[in-house]
PDB file of C-alpha atoms in Angstrom:
ATOM      1  CA  MET A   1      -7.558   9.012  -1.278  1.00  0.00           C
ATOM      2  CA  ILE A   2      -5.787   6.187   0.534  1.00  0.00           C
ATOM      3  CA  LEU A   3      -2.014   6.666   0.824  1.00  0.00           C
ATOM      4  CA  GLY A   4      -1.174   3.556   2.818  1.00  0.00           C
ATOM      5  CA  VAL A   5      -2.577   0.584   4.708  1.00  0.00           C
ATOM      6  CA  GLY A   6      -0.817  -1.477   7.342  1.00  0.00           C
ATOM      7  CA  THR A   7      -1.713  -4.255   9.739  1.00  0.00           C
ATOM      8  CA  ASP A   8       0.109  -6.240  12.385  1.00  0.00           C
ATOM      9  CA  LEU A   9      -0.628  -9.111  14.717  1.00  0.00           C
ATOM     10  CA  ALA A  10       1.328  -9.309  17.987  1.00  0.00           C
ATOM     11  CA  ASN A  11       1.473 -12.145  20.500  1.00  0.00           C
ATOM     12  CA  ILE A  12       0.651 -10.751  23.954  1.00  0.00           C
ATOM     13  CA  GLU A  13       2.611 -13.522  25.710  1.00  0.00           C
ATOM     14  CA  ARG A  14       5.727 -12.682  23.662  1.00  0.00           C
ATOM     15  CA  ILE A  15       5.395  -9.017  24.660  1.00  0.00           C
ATOM     16  CA  SER A  16       4.895 -10.076  28.289  1.00  0.00           C
ATOM     17  CA  ASP A  17       8.054 -12.200  28.154  1.00  0.00           C
ATOM     18  CA  THR A  18       9.966  -9.288  26.612  1.00  0.00           C
ATOM     19  CA  LEU A  19       8.737  -6.959  29.367  1.00  0.00           C
ATOM     20  CA  ASP A  20       9.829  -9.492  32.003  1.00  0.00           C
ATOM     21  CA  ARG A  21      13.225  -9.957  30.382  1.00  0.00           C
ATOM     22  CA  PHE A  22      14.132  -6.389  29.417  1.00  0.00           C
ATOM     23  CA  GLY A  23      11.787  -4.231  31.542  1.00  0.00           C
ATOM     24  CA  ASP A  24      12.420  -0.493  31.325  1.00  0.00           C
ATOM     25  CA  ARG A  25      15.041  -0.928  28.607  1.00  0.00           C
ATOM     26  CA  PHE A  26      12.341  -2.287  26.288  1.00  0.00           C
ATOM     27  CA  ARG A  27       9.642   0.146  27.476  1.00  0.00           C
ATOM     28  CA  ASN A  28      11.850   3.212  27.072  1.00  0.00           C
ATOM     29  CA  ARG A  29      13.167   2.167  23.650  1.00  0.00           C
ATOM     30  CA  VAL A  30       9.759   1.482  22.101  1.00  0.00           C
ATOM     31  CA  PHE A  31       7.059   3.415  23.956  1.00  0.00           C
ATOM     32  CA  THR A  32       6.524   7.095  24.756  1.00  0.00           C
ATOM     33  CA  GLU A  33       5.951   8.219  28.342  1.00  0.00           C
ATOM     34  CA  THR A  34       2.238   8.657  27.585  1.00  0.00           C
ATOM     35  CA  GLU A  35       1.984   5.124  26.218  1.00  0.00           C
ATOM     36  CA  GLN A  36       3.807   3.753  29.256  1.00  0.00           C
ATOM     37  CA  ARG A  37       1.545   5.609  31.710  1.00  0.00           C
ATOM     38  CA  LYS A  38      -1.542   4.256  29.932  1.00  0.00           C
ATOM     39  CA  ALA A  39      -0.265   0.660  29.918  1.00  0.00           C
ATOM     40  CA  GLU A  40       0.986   0.644  33.490  1.00  0.00           C
ATOM     41  CA  ARG A  41      -2.365   1.689  34.922  1.00  0.00           C
ATOM     42  CA  ARG A  42      -4.258  -1.005  33.017  1.00  0.00           C
ATOM     43  CA  LYS A  43      -5.091  -4.443  34.391  1.00  0.00           C
ATOM     44  CA  ASP A  44      -3.727  -6.090  31.219  1.00  0.00           C
ATOM     45  CA  VAL A  45      -0.372  -4.304  30.994  1.00  0.00           C
ATOM     46  CA  ALA A  46       1.129  -6.658  28.401  1.00  0.00           C
ATOM     47  CA  GLY A  47      -2.009  -6.577  26.254  1.00  0.00           C
ATOM     48  CA  THR A  48      -1.977  -2.786  26.223  1.00  0.00           C
ATOM     49  CA  TYR A  49       1.680  -2.731  25.185  1.00  0.00           C
ATOM     50  CA  ALA A  50       1.065  -5.437  22.571  1.00  0.00           C
ATOM     51  CA  LYS A  51      -1.717  -3.419  20.922  1.00  0.00           C
ATOM     52  CA  ARG A  52       0.540  -0.362  20.767  1.00  0.00           C
ATOM     53  CA  TRP A  53       3.427  -2.464  19.425  1.00  0.00           C
ATOM     54  CA  ALA A  54       1.112  -3.767  16.685  1.00  0.00           C
ATOM     55  CA  ALA A  55      -0.066  -0.221  15.917  1.00  0.00           C
ATOM     56  CA  LYS A  56       3.515   1.009  15.486  1.00  0.00           C
ATOM     57  CA  GLU A  57       4.308  -1.919  13.175  1.00  0.00           C
ATOM     58  CA  ALA A  58       1.111  -1.309  11.195  1.00  0.00           C
ATOM     59  CA  CYS A  59       1.852   2.418  10.918  1.00  0.00           C
ATOM     60  CA  SER A  60       5.378   1.776   9.658  1.00  0.00           C
ATOM     61  CA  LYS A  61       3.902  -0.520   6.995  1.00  0.00           C
ATOM     62  CA  ALA A  62       1.292   2.084   6.016  1.00  0.00           C
ATOM     63  CA  LEU A  63       4.130   4.594   5.656  1.00  0.00           C
ATOM     64  CA  GLY A  64       5.663   2.158   3.177  1.00  0.00           C
ATOM     65  CA  THR A  65       8.890   1.687   5.096  1.00  0.00           C
ATOM     66  CA  GLY A  66       8.519  -0.899   7.791  1.00  0.00           C
ATOM     67  CA  LEU A  67      10.890  -0.210  10.653  1.00  0.00           C
ATOM     68  CA  ARG A  68      13.836   0.906   8.569  1.00  0.00           C
ATOM     69  CA  MET A  69      15.078   3.997   6.763  1.00  0.00           C
ATOM     70  CA  GLY A  70      15.553   5.956   9.997  1.00  0.00           C
ATOM     71  CA  ILE A  71      12.109   5.499  11.502  1.00  0.00           C
ATOM     72  CA  SER A  72      12.077   5.174  15.285  1.00  0.00           C
ATOM     73  CA  TRP A  73       9.559   3.321  17.436  1.00  0.00           C
ATOM     74  CA  LYS A  74       8.881   6.532  19.343  1.00  0.00           C
ATOM     75  CA  ASP A  75       8.250   8.430  16.079  1.00  0.00           C
ATOM     76  CA  MET A  76       4.826   6.760  16.183  1.00  0.00           C
ATOM     77  CA  ALA A  77       2.719   7.238  19.314  1.00  0.00           C
ATOM     78  CA  VAL A  78      -0.728   5.905  20.179  1.00  0.00           C
ATOM     79  CA  SER A  79      -3.019   7.781  22.526  1.00  0.00           C
ATOM     80  CA  ASN A  80      -6.767   7.825  23.032  1.00  0.00           C
ATOM     81  CA  LEU A  81      -9.445  10.460  22.673  1.00  0.00           C
ATOM     82  CA  GLU A  82     -11.813  10.923  25.615  1.00  0.00           C
ATOM     83  CA  THR A  83     -14.211   8.563  23.814  1.00  0.00           C
ATOM     84  CA  GLY A  84     -11.547   5.840  23.944  1.00  0.00           C
ATOM     85  CA  GLN A  85     -10.876   5.985  20.198  1.00  0.00           C
ATOM     86  CA  PRO A  86      -7.188   5.360  19.510  1.00  0.00           C
ATOM     87  CA  VAL A  87      -5.255   7.964  17.543  1.00  0.00           C
ATOM     88  CA  MET A  88      -1.758   7.886  16.061  1.00  0.00           C
ATOM     89  CA  LYS A  89       0.593  10.850  16.105  1.00  0.00           C
ATOM     90  CA  VAL A  90       3.830  10.781  14.140  1.00  0.00           C
ATOM     91  CA  THR A  91       6.952  12.848  14.759  1.00  0.00           C
ATOM     92  CA  GLY A  92      10.538  12.861  13.560  1.00  0.00           C
ATOM     93  CA  TRP A  93      11.338  10.809  10.496  1.00  0.00           C
ATOM     94  CA  ALA A  94       7.857   9.271  10.398  1.00  0.00           C
ATOM     95  CA  ALA A  95       6.335  12.766  10.126  1.00  0.00           C
ATOM     96  CA  GLU A  96       8.816  13.623   7.350  1.00  0.00           C
ATOM     97  CA  ARG A  97       7.879  10.442   5.471  1.00  0.00           C
ATOM     98  CA  LEU A  98       4.175  11.224   5.902  1.00  0.00           C
ATOM     99  CA  ALA A  99       4.682  14.755   4.562  1.00  0.00           C
ATOM    100  CA  ASP A 100       6.636  13.404   1.567  1.00  0.00           C
ATOM    101  CA  MET A 101       3.875  10.965   0.620  1.00  0.00           C
ATOM    102  CA  THR A 102       1.033  13.487   1.034  1.00  0.00           C
ATOM    103  CA  PRO A 103       0.057  15.171  -2.247  1.00  0.00           C
ATOM    104  CA  ALA A 104       0.117  18.952  -2.474  1.00  0.00           C
ATOM    105  CA  GLY A 105      -3.180  20.515  -1.455  1.00  0.00           C
ATOM    106  CA  HIS A 106      -4.005  17.616   0.874  1.00  0.00           C
ATOM    107  CA  GLU A 107      -3.686  16.854   4.556  1.00  0.00           C
ATOM    108  CA  ALA A 108      -2.862  13.402   5.883  1.00  0.00           C
ATOM    109  CA  VAL A 109      -5.146  11.709   8.391  1.00  0.00           C
ATOM    110  CA  ILE A 110      -4.044   8.534  10.175  1.00  0.00           C
ATOM    111  CA  HIS A 111      -6.821   6.145  11.170  1.00  0.00           C
ATOM    112  CA  VAL A 112      -5.972   3.399  13.672  1.00  0.00           C
ATOM    113  CA  THR A 113      -7.971   0.613  15.227  1.00  0.00           C
ATOM    114  CA  LEU A 114      -6.823  -1.838  17.905  1.00  0.00           C
ATOM    115  CA  THR A 115      -8.217  -5.115  19.169  1.00  0.00           C
ATOM    116  CA  ASP A 116      -7.115  -8.055  21.257  1.00  0.00           C
ATOM    117  CA  ASP A 117      -8.251 -11.561  22.063  1.00  0.00           C
ATOM    118  CA  HIS A 118      -5.653 -13.248  24.244  1.00  0.00           C
ATOM    119  CA  PRO A 119      -3.049 -14.226  23.213  1.00  0.00           C
ATOM    120  CA  TRP A 120      -3.328 -11.919  20.176  1.00  0.00           C
ATOM    121  CA  ALA A 121      -3.321  -8.146  19.723  1.00  0.00           C
ATOM    122  CA  GLN A 122      -4.011  -6.643  16.330  1.00  0.00           C
ATOM    123  CA  ALA A 123      -3.875  -3.202  14.754  1.00  0.00           C
ATOM    124  CA  PHE A 124      -4.903  -1.711  11.436  1.00  0.00           C
ATOM    125  CA  VAL A 125      -3.684   1.666  10.185  1.00  0.00           C
ATOM    126  CA  VAL A 126      -5.035   3.522   7.163  1.00  0.00           C
ATOM    127  CA  ILE A 127      -3.434   6.755   6.017  1.00  0.00           C
ATOM    128  CA  GLU A 128      -5.821   8.991   4.104  1.00  0.00           C
ATOM    129  CA  ALA A 129      -5.121  12.172   2.140  1.00  0.00           C
ATOM    130  CA  ARG A 130      -7.975  14.676   2.359  1.00  0.00           C
ATOM    131  CA  PRO A 131      -8.168  17.833   0.273  1.00  0.00           C
ATOM    132  CA  GLU A 132      -7.276  20.866   2.369  1.00  0.00           C
ATOM    133  CA  VAL A 133     -10.174  23.173   3.037  1.00  0.00           C
ATOM    134  CA  ALA A 134      -9.485  26.728   1.926  1.00  0.00           C
ATOM    135  CA  ALA A 135      -9.905  29.295   4.675  1.00  0.00           C
ATOM    136  CA  SER A 136     -12.784  31.648   4.019  1.00  0.00           C
ATOM    137  CA  GLY A 137     -12.070  35.258   4.492  1.00  0.00           C
TER     138      GLY A 137
END
């Protein structure tokens, strides 16, 4: 069953301007060390940050909160599988919110997709509840 859906559209040039203006203060407030390492080794640094910004916004919307109620930017982190597929991990208050909205007997799965076409970066997040599989024994 679907628990939440969120989307966001971010302007890459606005993120680039913010990076130029606030630098590490912005990076360290919003992005995890893993996200920063990924972005800084990419040719399109601002585009990489913009996609992750959009993913965090989309995730907060899928959680039904937006960026309020104690959720932190770093409570939502985007990384990639070896295949390149983006994945979202939540910690802190975001993980608590996810647990609260997940029905008993289910596990939550966060699906995320990212795209960009300069000057836009976009993310979609779908939170799914799957029935837990009983361990055989």
